[in-house]
Coordinates of C-alpha atoms in Angstrom, one line a residue:
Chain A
X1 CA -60.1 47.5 45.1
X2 CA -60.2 44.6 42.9
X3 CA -58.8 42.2 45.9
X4 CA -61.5 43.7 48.4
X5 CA -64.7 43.1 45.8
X6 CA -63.1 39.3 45.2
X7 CA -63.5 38.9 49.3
X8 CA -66.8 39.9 49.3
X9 CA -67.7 37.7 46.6
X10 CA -66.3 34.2 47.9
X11 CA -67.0 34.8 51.7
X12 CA -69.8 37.0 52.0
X13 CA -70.4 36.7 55.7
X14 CA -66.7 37.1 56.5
X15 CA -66.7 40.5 54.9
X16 CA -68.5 43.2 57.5
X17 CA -68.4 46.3 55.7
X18 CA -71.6 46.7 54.3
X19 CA -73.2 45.6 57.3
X20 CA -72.6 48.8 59.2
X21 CA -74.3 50.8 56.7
X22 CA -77.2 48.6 57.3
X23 CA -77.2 49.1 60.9
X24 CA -77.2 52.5 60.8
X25 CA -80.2 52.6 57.8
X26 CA -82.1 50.0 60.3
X27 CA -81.6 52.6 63.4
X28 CA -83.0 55.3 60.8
X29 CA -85.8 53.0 59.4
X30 CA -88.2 53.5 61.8
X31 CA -88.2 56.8 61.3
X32 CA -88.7 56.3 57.7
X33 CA -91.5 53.7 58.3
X34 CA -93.9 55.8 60.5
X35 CA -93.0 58.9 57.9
X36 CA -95.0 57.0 55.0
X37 CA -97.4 56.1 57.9
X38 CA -98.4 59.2 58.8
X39 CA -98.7 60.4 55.0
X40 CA -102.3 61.6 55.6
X41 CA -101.3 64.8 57.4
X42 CA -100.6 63.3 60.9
X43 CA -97.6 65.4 62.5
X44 CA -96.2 63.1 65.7
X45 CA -97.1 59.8 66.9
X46 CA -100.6 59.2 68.1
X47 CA -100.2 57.1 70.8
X48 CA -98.4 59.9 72.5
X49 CA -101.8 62.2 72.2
X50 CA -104.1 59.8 73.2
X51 CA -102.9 58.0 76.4
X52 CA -102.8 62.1 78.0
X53 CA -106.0 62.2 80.8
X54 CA -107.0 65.8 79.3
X55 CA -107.4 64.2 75.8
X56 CA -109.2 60.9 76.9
X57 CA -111.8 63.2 79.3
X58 CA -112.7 65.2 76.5
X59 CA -112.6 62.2 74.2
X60 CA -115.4 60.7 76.7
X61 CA -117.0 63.8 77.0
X62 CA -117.9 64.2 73.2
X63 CA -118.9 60.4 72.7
X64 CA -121.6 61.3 75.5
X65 CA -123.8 57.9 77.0
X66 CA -127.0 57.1 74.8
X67 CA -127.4 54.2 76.7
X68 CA -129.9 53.0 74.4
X69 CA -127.9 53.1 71.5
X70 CA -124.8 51.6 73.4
X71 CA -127.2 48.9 74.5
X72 CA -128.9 48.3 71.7
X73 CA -129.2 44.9 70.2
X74 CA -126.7 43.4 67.8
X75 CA -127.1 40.6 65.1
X76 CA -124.7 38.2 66.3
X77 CA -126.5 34.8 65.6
X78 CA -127.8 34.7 69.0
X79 CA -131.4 34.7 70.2
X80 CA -132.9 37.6 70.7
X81 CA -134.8 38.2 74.1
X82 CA -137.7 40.6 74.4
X83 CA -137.5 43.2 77.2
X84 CA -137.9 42.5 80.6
X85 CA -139.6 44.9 83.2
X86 CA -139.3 44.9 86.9
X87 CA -141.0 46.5 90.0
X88 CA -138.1 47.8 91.9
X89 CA -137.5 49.8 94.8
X90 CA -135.2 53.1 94.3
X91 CA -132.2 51.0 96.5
X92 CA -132.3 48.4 93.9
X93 CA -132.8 50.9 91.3
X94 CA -129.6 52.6 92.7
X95 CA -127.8 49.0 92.1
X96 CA -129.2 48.6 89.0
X97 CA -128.2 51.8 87.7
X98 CA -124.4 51.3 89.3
X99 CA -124.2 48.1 87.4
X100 CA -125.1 49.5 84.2
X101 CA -122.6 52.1 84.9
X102 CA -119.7 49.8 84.5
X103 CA -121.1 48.0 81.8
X104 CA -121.6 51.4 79.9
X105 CA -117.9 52.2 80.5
X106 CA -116.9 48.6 79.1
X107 CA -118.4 49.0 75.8
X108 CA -117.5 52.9 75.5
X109 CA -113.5 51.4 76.0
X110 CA -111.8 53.5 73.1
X111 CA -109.5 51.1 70.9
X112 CA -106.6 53.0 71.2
X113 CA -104.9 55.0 68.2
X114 CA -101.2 54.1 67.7
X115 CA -98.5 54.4 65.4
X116 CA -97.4 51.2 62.8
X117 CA -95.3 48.6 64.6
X118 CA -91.7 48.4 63.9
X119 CA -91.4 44.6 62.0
X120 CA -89.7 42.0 63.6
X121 CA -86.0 41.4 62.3
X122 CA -84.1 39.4 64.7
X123 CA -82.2 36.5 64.0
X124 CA -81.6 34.1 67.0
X125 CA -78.7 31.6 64.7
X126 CA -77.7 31.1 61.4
X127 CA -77.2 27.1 60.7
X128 CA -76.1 26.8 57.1
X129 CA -75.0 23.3 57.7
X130 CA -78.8 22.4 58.3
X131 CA -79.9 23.3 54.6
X132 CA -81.4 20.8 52.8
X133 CA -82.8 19.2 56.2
X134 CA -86.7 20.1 54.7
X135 CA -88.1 21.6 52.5
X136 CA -90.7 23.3 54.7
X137 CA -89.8 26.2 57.4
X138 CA -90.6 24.7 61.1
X139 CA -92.4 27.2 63.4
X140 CA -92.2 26.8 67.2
X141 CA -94.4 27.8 70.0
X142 CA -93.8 27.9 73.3
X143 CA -97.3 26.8 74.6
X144 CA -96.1 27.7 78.3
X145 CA -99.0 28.6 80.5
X146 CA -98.7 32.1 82.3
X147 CA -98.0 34.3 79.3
X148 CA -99.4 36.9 77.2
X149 CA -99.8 35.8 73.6
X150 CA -97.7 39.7 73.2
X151 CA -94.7 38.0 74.9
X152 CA -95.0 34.6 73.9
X153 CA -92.2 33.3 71.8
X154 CA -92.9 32.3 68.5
X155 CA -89.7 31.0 66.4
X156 CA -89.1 29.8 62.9
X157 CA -86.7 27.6 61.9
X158 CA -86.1 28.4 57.9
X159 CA -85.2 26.0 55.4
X160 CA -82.1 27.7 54.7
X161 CA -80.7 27.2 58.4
X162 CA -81.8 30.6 59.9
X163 CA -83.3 30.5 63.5
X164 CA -85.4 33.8 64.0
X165 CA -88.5 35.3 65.6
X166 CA -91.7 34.7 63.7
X167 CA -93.2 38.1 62.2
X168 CA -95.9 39.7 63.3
X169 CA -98.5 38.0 60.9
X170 CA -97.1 34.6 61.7
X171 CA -97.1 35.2 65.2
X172 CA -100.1 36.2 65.3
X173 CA -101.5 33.1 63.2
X174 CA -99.9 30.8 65.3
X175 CA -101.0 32.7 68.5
X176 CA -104.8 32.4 66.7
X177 CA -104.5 28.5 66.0
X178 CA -103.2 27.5 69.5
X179 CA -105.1 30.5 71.8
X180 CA -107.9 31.4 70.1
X181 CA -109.9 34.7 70.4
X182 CA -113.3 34.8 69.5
X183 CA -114.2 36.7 66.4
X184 CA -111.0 36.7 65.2
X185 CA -110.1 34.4 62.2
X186 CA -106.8 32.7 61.4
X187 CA -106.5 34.1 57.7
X188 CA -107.5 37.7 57.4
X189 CA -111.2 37.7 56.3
X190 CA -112.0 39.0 52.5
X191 CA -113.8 41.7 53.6
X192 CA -110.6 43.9 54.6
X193 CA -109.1 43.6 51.1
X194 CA -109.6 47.3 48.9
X195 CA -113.0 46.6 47.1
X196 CA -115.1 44.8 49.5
X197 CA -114.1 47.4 51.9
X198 CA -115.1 50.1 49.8
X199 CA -118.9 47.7 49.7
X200 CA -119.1 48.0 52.9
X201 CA -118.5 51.5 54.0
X202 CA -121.3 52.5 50.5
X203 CA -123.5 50.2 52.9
X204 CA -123.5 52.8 56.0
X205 CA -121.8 49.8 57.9
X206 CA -119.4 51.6 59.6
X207 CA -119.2 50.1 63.2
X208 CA -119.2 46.7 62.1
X209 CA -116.3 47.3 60.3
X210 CA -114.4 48.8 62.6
X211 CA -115.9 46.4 65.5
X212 CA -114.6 43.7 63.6
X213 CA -111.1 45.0 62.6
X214 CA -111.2 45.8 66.5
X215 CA -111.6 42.1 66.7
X216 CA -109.0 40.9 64.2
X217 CA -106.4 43.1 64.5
X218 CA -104.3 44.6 67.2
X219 CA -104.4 48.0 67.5
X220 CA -100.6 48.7 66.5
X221 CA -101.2 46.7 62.8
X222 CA -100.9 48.1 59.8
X223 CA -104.1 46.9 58.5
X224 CA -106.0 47.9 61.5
X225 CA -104.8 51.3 60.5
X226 CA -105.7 51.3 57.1
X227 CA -108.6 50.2 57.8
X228 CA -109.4 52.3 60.3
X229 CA -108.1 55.1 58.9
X230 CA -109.8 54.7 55.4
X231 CA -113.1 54.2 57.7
X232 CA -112.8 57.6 59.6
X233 CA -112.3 59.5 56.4
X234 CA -115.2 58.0 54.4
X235 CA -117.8 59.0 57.6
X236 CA -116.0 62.6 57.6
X237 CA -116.0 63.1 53.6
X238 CA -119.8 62.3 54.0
X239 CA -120.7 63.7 57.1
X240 CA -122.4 60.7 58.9
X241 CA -121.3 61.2 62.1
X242 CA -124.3 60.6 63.9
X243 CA -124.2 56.5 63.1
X244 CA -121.1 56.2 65.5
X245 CA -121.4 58.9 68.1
X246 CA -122.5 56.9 70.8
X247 CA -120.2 54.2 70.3
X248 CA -116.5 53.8 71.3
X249 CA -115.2 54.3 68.0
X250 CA -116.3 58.1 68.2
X251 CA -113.2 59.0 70.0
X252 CA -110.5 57.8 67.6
X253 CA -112.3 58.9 65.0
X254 CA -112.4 62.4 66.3
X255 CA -108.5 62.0 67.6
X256 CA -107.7 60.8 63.9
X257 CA -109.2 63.8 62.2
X258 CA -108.0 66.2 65.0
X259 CA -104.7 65.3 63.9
X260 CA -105.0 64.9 59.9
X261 CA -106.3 68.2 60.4
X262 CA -110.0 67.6 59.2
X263 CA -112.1 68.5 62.2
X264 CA -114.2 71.4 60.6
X265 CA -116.1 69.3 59.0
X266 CA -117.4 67.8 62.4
X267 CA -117.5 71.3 64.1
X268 CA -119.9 72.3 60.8
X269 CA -122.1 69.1 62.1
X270 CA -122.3 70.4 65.8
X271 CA -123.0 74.2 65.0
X272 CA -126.0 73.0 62.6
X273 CA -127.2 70.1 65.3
X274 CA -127.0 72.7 67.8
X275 CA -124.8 71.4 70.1
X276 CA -122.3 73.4 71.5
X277 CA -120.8 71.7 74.4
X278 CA -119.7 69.5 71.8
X279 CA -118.3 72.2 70.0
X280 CA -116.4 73.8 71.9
X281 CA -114.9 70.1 73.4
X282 CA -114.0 69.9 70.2
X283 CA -112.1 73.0 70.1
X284 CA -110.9 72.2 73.8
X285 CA -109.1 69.1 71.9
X286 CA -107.7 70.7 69.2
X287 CA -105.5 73.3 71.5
X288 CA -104.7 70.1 73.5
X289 CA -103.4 68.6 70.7
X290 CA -101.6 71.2 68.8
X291 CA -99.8 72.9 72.1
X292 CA -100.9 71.5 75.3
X293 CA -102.8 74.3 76.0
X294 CA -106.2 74.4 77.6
X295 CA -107.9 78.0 76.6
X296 CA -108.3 80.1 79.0
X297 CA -111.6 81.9 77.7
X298 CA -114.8 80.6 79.4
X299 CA -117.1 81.2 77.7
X300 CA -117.8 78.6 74.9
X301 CA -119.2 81.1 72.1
X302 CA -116.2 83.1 72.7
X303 CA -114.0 79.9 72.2
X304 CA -115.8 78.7 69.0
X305 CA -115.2 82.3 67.5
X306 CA -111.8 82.3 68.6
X307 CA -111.1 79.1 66.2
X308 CA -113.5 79.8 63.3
X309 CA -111.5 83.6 63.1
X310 CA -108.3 81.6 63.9
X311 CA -107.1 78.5 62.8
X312 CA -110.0 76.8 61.1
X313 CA -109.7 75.8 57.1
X314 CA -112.7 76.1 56.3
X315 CA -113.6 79.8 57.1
X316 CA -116.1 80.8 54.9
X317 CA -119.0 77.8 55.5
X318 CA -118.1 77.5 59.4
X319 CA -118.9 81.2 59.8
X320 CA -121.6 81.2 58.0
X321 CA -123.2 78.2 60.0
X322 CA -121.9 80.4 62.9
X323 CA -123.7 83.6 62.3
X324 CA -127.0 81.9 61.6
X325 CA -126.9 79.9 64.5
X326 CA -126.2 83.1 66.3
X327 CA -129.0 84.9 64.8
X328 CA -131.2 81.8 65.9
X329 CA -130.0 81.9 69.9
X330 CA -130.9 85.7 69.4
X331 CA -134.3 84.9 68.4
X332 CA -134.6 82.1 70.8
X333 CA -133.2 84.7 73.6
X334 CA -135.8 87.6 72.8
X335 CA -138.4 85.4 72.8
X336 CA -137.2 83.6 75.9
X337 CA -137.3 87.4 77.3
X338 CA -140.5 88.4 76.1
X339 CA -142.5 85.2 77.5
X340 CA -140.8 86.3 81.2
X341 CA -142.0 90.0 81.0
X342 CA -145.6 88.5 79.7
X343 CA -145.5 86.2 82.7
X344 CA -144.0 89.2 85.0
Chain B
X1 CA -76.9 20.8 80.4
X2 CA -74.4 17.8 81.2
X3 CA -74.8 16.2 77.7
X4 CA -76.7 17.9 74.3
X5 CA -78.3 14.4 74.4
X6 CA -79.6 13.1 77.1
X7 CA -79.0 9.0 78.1
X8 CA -82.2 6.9 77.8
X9 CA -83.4 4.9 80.1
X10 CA -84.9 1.5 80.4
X11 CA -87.4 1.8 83.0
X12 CA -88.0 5.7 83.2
X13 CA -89.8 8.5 81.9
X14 CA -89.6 9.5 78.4
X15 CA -90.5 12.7 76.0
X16 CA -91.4 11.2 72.9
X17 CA -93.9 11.4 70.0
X18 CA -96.9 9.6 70.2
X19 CA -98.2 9.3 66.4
X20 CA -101.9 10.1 66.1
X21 CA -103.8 11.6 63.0
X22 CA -104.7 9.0 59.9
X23 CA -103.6 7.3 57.4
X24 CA -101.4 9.7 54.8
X25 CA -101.7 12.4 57.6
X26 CA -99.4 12.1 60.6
X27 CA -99.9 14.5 63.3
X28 CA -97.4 13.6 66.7
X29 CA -98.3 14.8 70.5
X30 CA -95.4 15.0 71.9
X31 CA -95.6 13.2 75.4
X32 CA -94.2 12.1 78.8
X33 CA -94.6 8.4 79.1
X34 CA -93.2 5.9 81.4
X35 CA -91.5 3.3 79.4
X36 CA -90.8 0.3 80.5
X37 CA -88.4 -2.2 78.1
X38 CA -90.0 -4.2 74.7
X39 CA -92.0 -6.9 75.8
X40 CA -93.2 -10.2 73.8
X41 CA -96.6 -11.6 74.2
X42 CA -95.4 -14.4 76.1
X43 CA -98.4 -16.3 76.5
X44 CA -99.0 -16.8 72.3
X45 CA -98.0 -20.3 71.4
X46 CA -96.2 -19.1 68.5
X47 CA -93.0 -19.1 67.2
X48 CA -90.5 -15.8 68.6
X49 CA -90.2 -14.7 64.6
X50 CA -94.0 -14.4 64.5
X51 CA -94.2 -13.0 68.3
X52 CA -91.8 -10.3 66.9
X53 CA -93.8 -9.2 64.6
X54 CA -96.6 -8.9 67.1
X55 CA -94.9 -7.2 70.4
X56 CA -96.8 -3.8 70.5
X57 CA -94.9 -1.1 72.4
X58 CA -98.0 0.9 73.5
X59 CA -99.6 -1.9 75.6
X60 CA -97.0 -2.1 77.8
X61 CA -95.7 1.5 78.3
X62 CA -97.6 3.4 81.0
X63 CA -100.4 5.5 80.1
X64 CA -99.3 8.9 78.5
X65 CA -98.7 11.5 82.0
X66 CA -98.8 15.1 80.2
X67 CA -98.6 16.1 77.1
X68 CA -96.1 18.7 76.7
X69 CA -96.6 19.8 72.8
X70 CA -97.7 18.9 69.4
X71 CA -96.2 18.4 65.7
X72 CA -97.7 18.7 62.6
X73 CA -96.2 16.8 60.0
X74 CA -97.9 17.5 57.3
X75 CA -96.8 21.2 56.0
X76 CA -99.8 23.7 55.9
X77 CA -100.5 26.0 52.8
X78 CA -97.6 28.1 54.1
X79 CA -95.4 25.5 54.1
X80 CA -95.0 25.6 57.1
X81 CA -94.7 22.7 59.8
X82 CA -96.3 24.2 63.3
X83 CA -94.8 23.0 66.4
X84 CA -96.1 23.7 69.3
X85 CA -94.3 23.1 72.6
X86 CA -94.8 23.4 76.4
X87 CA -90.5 24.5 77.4
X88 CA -91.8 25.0 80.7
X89 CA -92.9 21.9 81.0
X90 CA -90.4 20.0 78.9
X91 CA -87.5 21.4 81.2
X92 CA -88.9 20.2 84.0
X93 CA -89.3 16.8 83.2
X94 CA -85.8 16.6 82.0
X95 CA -84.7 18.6 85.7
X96 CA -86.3 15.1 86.5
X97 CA -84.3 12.8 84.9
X98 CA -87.1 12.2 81.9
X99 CA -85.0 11.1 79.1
X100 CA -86.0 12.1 75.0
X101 CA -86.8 10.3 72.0
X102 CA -84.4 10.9 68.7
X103 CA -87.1 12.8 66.8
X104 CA -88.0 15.1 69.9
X105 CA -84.4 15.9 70.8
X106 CA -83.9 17.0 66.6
X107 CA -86.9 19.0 66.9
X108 CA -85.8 21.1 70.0
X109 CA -82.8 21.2 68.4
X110 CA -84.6 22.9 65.3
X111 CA -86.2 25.1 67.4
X112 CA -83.1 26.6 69.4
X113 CA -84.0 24.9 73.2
X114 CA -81.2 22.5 73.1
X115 CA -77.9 22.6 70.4
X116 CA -78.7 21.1 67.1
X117 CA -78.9 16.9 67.3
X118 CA -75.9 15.6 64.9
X119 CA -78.4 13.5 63.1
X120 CA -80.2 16.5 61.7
X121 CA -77.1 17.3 60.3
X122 CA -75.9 13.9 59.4
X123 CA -79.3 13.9 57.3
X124 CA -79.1 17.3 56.0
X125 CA -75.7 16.1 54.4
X126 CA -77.4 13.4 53.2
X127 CA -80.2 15.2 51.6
X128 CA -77.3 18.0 50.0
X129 CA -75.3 14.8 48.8
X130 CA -78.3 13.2 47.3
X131 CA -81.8 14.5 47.0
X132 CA -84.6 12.6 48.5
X133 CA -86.1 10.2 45.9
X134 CA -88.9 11.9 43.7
X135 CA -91.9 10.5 42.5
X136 CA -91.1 8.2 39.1
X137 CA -94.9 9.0 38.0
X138 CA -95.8 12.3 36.8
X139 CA -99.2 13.6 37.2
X140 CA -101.3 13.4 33.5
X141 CA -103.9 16.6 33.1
X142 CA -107.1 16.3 33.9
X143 CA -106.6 13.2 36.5
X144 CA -105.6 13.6 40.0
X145 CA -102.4 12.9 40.6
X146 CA -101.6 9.3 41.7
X147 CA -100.8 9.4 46.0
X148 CA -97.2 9.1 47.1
X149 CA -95.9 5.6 46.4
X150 CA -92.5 5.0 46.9
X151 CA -92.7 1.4 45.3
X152 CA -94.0 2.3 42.1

């Protein structure tokens, strides 16, 4: 014993022991990683969930198309123009409308909801003999036209000797300094750090928050989820959902509290707004999500009873909101009914 | 590769750094550029001590043909020194028989494209046997500190 621990001590990368037990907690890691990830509730891997068609159709369907809202006018620093109108004939109408069609679908383009990335651990060489060259670490970039800034190698030459890949904040520095994307900074702006987020959110700013950590971040970094995340359940603890319905972020948002398990809060929303397509969308989604199983009832009050008896969490205000609004179609119904006889 | 470094050329086509940035702030492009061999300014009716002195290397290399990268020098708040370099590019001009500077062939050494250039590690020894000299004057509170002056 005493021989084994003097090895280890004078030739430390001679002695392989202890590197096996690291392999095998690196091939468990991940797991590890995505289990402190997923902390608020989440149950499997987003990205899995929303990539299926079923969940992005009814994803679409619930963000609905206010094109005015989509369209509406943003304070970027640029000039704003006044309206234009145009005496067109229906053909070009027809055109007109087919062109707005696919700009509508550009700017309703969900930012997808993944799991955290893995980060980057591999080591290329290990140099010792080049310590003491600098005392600054040396970061390469293949400039190389034809490739994604995703696969593009980024490699960093430590002043210790080590040759490995750069991690994912360097990378994506580096990636930032030489192909620039607009709105994205090269540092991460102040405005993401804890309190100023919190500033923002008390604002009602919610979708230029997350338009600008769409910006930023990718949509597999950890700070894009925070973010995110942190944004979703502020508009869902204060139910102002109506601020970012018709924009793209609607359908993560929903996704994210589908799977944290906090969509009765919206379905509360959509019973007192009335709107039950929306409602029972939603509960469409949540038997996607939780079994892959589309419902077979329907009828869409029969499917909103279903979960409110069922699986909902909070019972006693959703059936509430449900019997009253059930009262109202009553009402509305007879009266409906009466006008018809009247008119008969 | 034949040899980890390549032969140079007289007359040929060479990867090397072409300093630019200011004073106290280097900043390299790494280029191609035809080079031809060091010429005097013959026609200066001066002695060859003083014509020495005054042979400039730029006039009479070819202009600059692509420029297949960039160094940075001077280390960034990260300390870190950002290379940037076009391999594509770089292995096709030595396909071509483009030959490479010392400091170029060290840094693509550093950075894993070709083995590492025995004068990076003849300096790092260096360096380990005998630290690089530090500054004599030390900075006094409240005054800037004086800039790097290695003859004070």
């Amino acid at each position: 014993m005493a021989t084994r621990a003097a090895m280890f001590t004078f030739s430390k990368f001679r002695y392989f022991p202890i590197l096996k037990h690291r392999v095998a907690k690196f091939s468990v890691s991940s797991n590890l990683l995505n289990a402190s990830a997923l902390e608020p509730g989440y149950s499997r891997d987003p990205g899995e969930v929303f990539f299926k068609e079923n969940v992005q159709t009814l994803l679409e369907r619930l963000t609905g198309r206010d094109c005015d809202k989509v369209f509406h006018n943003r304070k970027l620093g640029e000039r704003l123009e006044p309206p234009k109108y145009e005496l067109l004939t229906q053909a070009e109408v027809d055109h007109v409308m087919a062109e707005m069609e696919v700009k509508l679908k550009r700017k309703l383009q969900m930012p997808p909801l993944l799991k955290e990335r893995d980060p980057i651990k591999k080591i290329y060489s290990f140099n010792p003999e080049l310590q003491g060259f600098d005392d600054s670490k040396y970061v390469f970039i293949n400039i190389s036209q034809g490739i994604t800034n995703r696969n593009r190698e980024v490699v960093v030459r430590d002043p210790n000797g080590v040759l490995r890949e750069a991690s994912w904040e360097e990378r994506q520095r580096m990636c930032q300094i030489y192909f620039p994307v607009p709105g994205r900074k090269i540092n991460v702006p102040k405005m993401f750090e804890e309190g100023n987020i919190q500033n923002c959110l008390d604002r009602d700013e919610f979708e230029f928050v997350l338009d600008r950590a769409c910006a930023q971040f990718d949509p597999d970094d950890p700070e894009y989820i925070s973010v995110t995340r942190k944004t979703y359940d502020f508009v869902d603890e204060n139910t102002k959902y109506t601020s970012l319905r018709p924009t793209r972020h609607f359908g993560p948002m929903v996704l994210h509290l589908v799977l944290s398990k906090k969509m009765d809060n919206l379905l509360f929303h959509f019973i007192n707004t009335k709107d039950i397509d929306a409602a029972a969308n939603l509960v469409r989604l949540f038997h996607t999500v939780a079994d892959d199983t589309s419902p077979t009832e329907v009828d869409e009050f029969q499917l909103i009873e279903n979960y409110i008896q069922g699986p909902a969490l909070k019972k006693p205000a959703l059936e509430l909101a449900w019997q009253s609004f059930l009262e109202i179609e009553k009402q509305r119904r007879e009266v409906h009914s009466q006008q018809n006889n009247a008119s008969n | 590769m034949a040899s980890a470094i390549p032969t140079f050329t007289k007359i040929g086509k060479v990867i090397r750094l072409n300093k630019h940035g200011c004073t106290n702030r280097p900043f390299y492009h790494i280029v191609v550029q035809k080079v031809k061999r060091k010429c005097y300014i013959s026609h200066m009716k001066i002695s060859i001590t003083l014509k020495k002195k005054y042979y400039t290397r730029d006039n009479f290399d070819g202009p600059v043909i692509e420029q297949v990268g960039s160094y940075d020098a001077m280390p960034n708040s990260q300390h870190e020194k950002l290379v940037a370099v076009n391999f594509e590019r770089v292995q096709y001009w030595l396909a071509q028989g483009a030959g490479m500077s010392n400091p170029v062939a060290q840094l693509l050494g550093l950075s894993g494209f070709l083995p590492n250039h025995p004068q990076t590690l003849i300096q790092s020894w260096k360096n380990r046997r005998e630290p690089p000299r530090e500054r004599k004057l030390q900075p006094i509170k409240g005054i800037a500190p004086p800039l790097d002056n290695p003859k004070i």
